[in-house]
Coordinates of C-alpha atoms in Angstrom, one line a residue:
M790 CA 0.4 -0.3 -0.3
S791 CA 1.5 3.5 -1.2
A792 CA 1.6 6.1 1.9
Q793 CA -1.3 8.3 -0.1
T794 CA -3.6 5.4 0.5
Y795 CA -2.0 5.3 3.8
L796 CA -2.8 8.8 4.4
A797 CA -6.5 8.4 3.2
Y798 CA -6.8 5.7 5.8
D799 CA -5.2 7.8 8.8
Y800 CA -7.4 10.7 8.4
P801 CA -10.7 9.9 7.8
L802 CA -13.7 13.0 6.6
L803 CA -14.5 14.0 9.8
S804 CA -10.4 14.4 11.3
A805 CA -10.0 16.8 7.2
F806 CA -13.9 18.9 8.5
W807 CA -12.1 19.4 11.9
T808 CA -8.8 20.4 10.9
M809 CA -10.7 23.1 8.6
L810 CA -12.6 24.8 10.9
W811 CA -10.0 25.0 13.2
L812 CA -7.7 26.4 9.8
F813 CA -10.9 28.6 9.4
L814 CA -11.1 29.8 12.9
W815 CA -6.9 31.0 13.5
I816 CA -7.9 33.1 10.6
M817 CA -10.7 34.5 11.5
W818 CA -8.6 35.1 14.5
L819 CA -5.7 36.8 12.9
V820 CA -8.1 38.6 11.2
L821 CA -9.6 39.7 14.1
L822 CA -6.1 40.4 15.9
F823 CA -5.4 42.5 12.6
R824 CA -8.5 45.1 12.4
V825 CA -7.8 46.1 16.2
I826 CA -4.6 47.0 15.6
V827 CA -5.3 49.0 12.6
D828 CA -8.5 50.9 14.8
I829 CA -5.5 51.0 17.6
F830 CA -3.5 53.5 14.6
R831 CA -7.2 55.1 13.3
D832 CA -8.2 56.2 16.1
D833 CA -7.4 60.1 16.5
S834 CA -9.0 60.2 19.8
M835 CA -6.3 57.8 21.9
G836 CA -3.5 59.6 23.2
G837 CA -0.3 58.3 21.9
W838 CA 0.6 57.0 25.7
A839 CA -3.1 54.8 25.3
K840 CA -1.9 53.5 22.2
A841 CA 1.0 51.8 22.8
G842 CA -0.8 50.6 25.9
W843 CA -3.7 49.1 24.1
L844 CA -0.9 47.6 21.4
A845 CA 0.8 46.6 24.5
L846 CA -1.5 44.4 25.6
C847 CA -2.9 43.0 22.4
I848 CA 0.6 42.5 21.9
V849 CA 1.9 40.4 25.7
V850 CA -2.3 38.9 25.4
P851 CA -3.9 38.4 22.9
F852 CA -7.5 36.8 23.0
L853 CA -7.4 39.1 26.2
G854 CA -5.9 42.2 24.7
V855 CA -8.7 42.1 21.7
L856 CA -11.6 40.7 23.7
V857 CA -11.0 44.1 26.2
Y858 CA -10.9 46.5 23.1
V859 CA -13.4 44.9 20.9
I860 CA -15.8 45.1 24.1
A861 CA -14.4 48.7 25.6
R862 CA -13.9 50.0 22.2
G863 CA -15.8 48.0 19.6
K864 CA -18.6 50.2 19.0
G865 CA -16.3 53.4 18.2
M866 CA -14.7 51.2 16.0
G867 CA -17.1 50.5 13.4
Q868 CA -17.7 54.5 13.8
R869 CA -14.7 54.3 12.2
E870 CA -14.7 52.3 9.9
I871 CA -17.4 53.8 7.9
A872 CA -16.5 57.2 8.4
Q873 CA -13.0 56.2 6.5
A874 CA -15.3 54.3 3.7
R875 CA -17.2 57.7 3.6
D876 CA -14.2 59.3 3.2
Q877 CA -12.9 57.1 0.4
Q878 CA -16.2 57.3 -1.0
K879 CA -15.9 60.8 -1.8
A880 CA -12.8 61.5 -2.6
F881 CA -13.2 59.0 -5.6
E882 CA -16.6 60.9 -6.6
S883 CA -14.6 63.3 -6.6
Y884 CA -12.0 62.2 -8.7
I885 CA -14.6 61.1 -10.9
R886 CA -16.2 64.6 -11.1
Q887 CA -13.2 66.0 -11.3
T888 CA -12.0 64.2 -14.8
A889 CA -15.9 63.7 -16.1
K890 CA -15.8 68.0 -16.0
G891 CA -12.3 67.7 -18.2
D892 CA -10.0 69.0 -16.0
P893 CA -7.0 68.7 -16.8
G894 CA -5.1 70.4 -13.5
P895 CA -1.8 71.9 -13.1
T896 CA -0.2 72.6 -16.6
S897 CA 3.1 72.7 -17.5
S898 CA 5.0 75.5 -19.6
V899 CA 5.6 72.6 -22.1
D900 CA 1.7 73.0 -22.5
E901 CA 1.4 76.5 -22.1
L902 CA 3.8 76.6 -24.7
A903 CA 2.7 74.4 -27.1
R904 CA -0.7 76.5 -26.5
L905 CA 0.6 80.2 -27.5
S906 CA 2.7 78.4 -30.6
E907 CA -1.5 77.1 -32.1
M908 CA -2.8 80.5 -30.5
K909 CA -0.1 82.4 -31.9
S910 CA -0.9 79.8 -35.5
R911 CA -4.0 80.9 -35.4
G912 CA -3.1 84.4 -35.6
D913 CA -4.6 85.0 -32.3
I914 CA -1.8 86.6 -30.8
S915 CA 0.6 88.7 -33.1
D916 CA 4.5 87.8 -32.8
E917 CA 5.6 90.4 -29.9
E918 CA 2.6 88.3 -27.5
F919 CA 3.9 85.4 -28.9
R920 CA 7.2 86.4 -27.9
K921 CA 6.4 87.9 -24.3
A922 CA 4.3 85.3 -22.9
K923 CA 7.0 82.9 -23.9
A924 CA 9.6 85.1 -21.8
L925 CA 6.7 84.7 -19.2
V926 CA 6.6 80.8 -19.4
L927 CA 10.0 80.5 -19.6
S928 CA 10.8 82.4 -16.7
D929 CA 10.8 80.5 -13.1
Y930 CA 7.4 82.5 -12.5
G931 CA 4.6 80.5 -10.4
P932 CA 0.7 80.9 -12.1
A933 CA -0.7 83.0 -9.7
E934 CA 2.8 86.0 -10.5
R935 CA 1.6 84.9 -13.6
S936 CA -2.0 85.5 -13.2
G937 CA -1.4 89.8 -13.0
A938 CA -1.0 92.6 -15.4
G939 CA 1.6 90.6 -17.8
S940 CA -0.4 87.1 -18.2
V941 CA -0.5 84.5 -20.9
P942 CA -2.5 86.0 -23.6
T943 CA -5.9 84.4 -24.2
A944 CA -7.6 84.4 -27.0
H945 CA -11.0 86.1 -26.4
G946 CA -8.9 88.5 -24.1
R947 CA -6.1 90.4 -25.5

């Protein structure tokens, strides 16, 4: 009889079930432990010493530490999870709205030079205006400093 066949006789179905159950419970325990540890760091209402104390308790006596933490702070743990999910959803929706509007965001000097060149080729700005605008773009002035009198001309407001 081969070793694999012997293992099948020696390891009946009920033992396989108990092994799978214990493996599942062990994985669930690790998930709960890491969720508690993440929640300890996520909680802004706790000070540094309180966080260190909870973390030490969860590391030194894990079963007792996690049980006490879930009993004492479990409701707040769920509220913090919901608040984080809402914040992520708002950030995602804001990104989608910004992208849907076609808002290109901040432009680089290369983009501005290309736009200026296109405006010059269409005849929207003169050669002199193009040179002044190009000098402004190539200088190290930020967009806020360019928005004054020497700003880059556009097709609508020369």
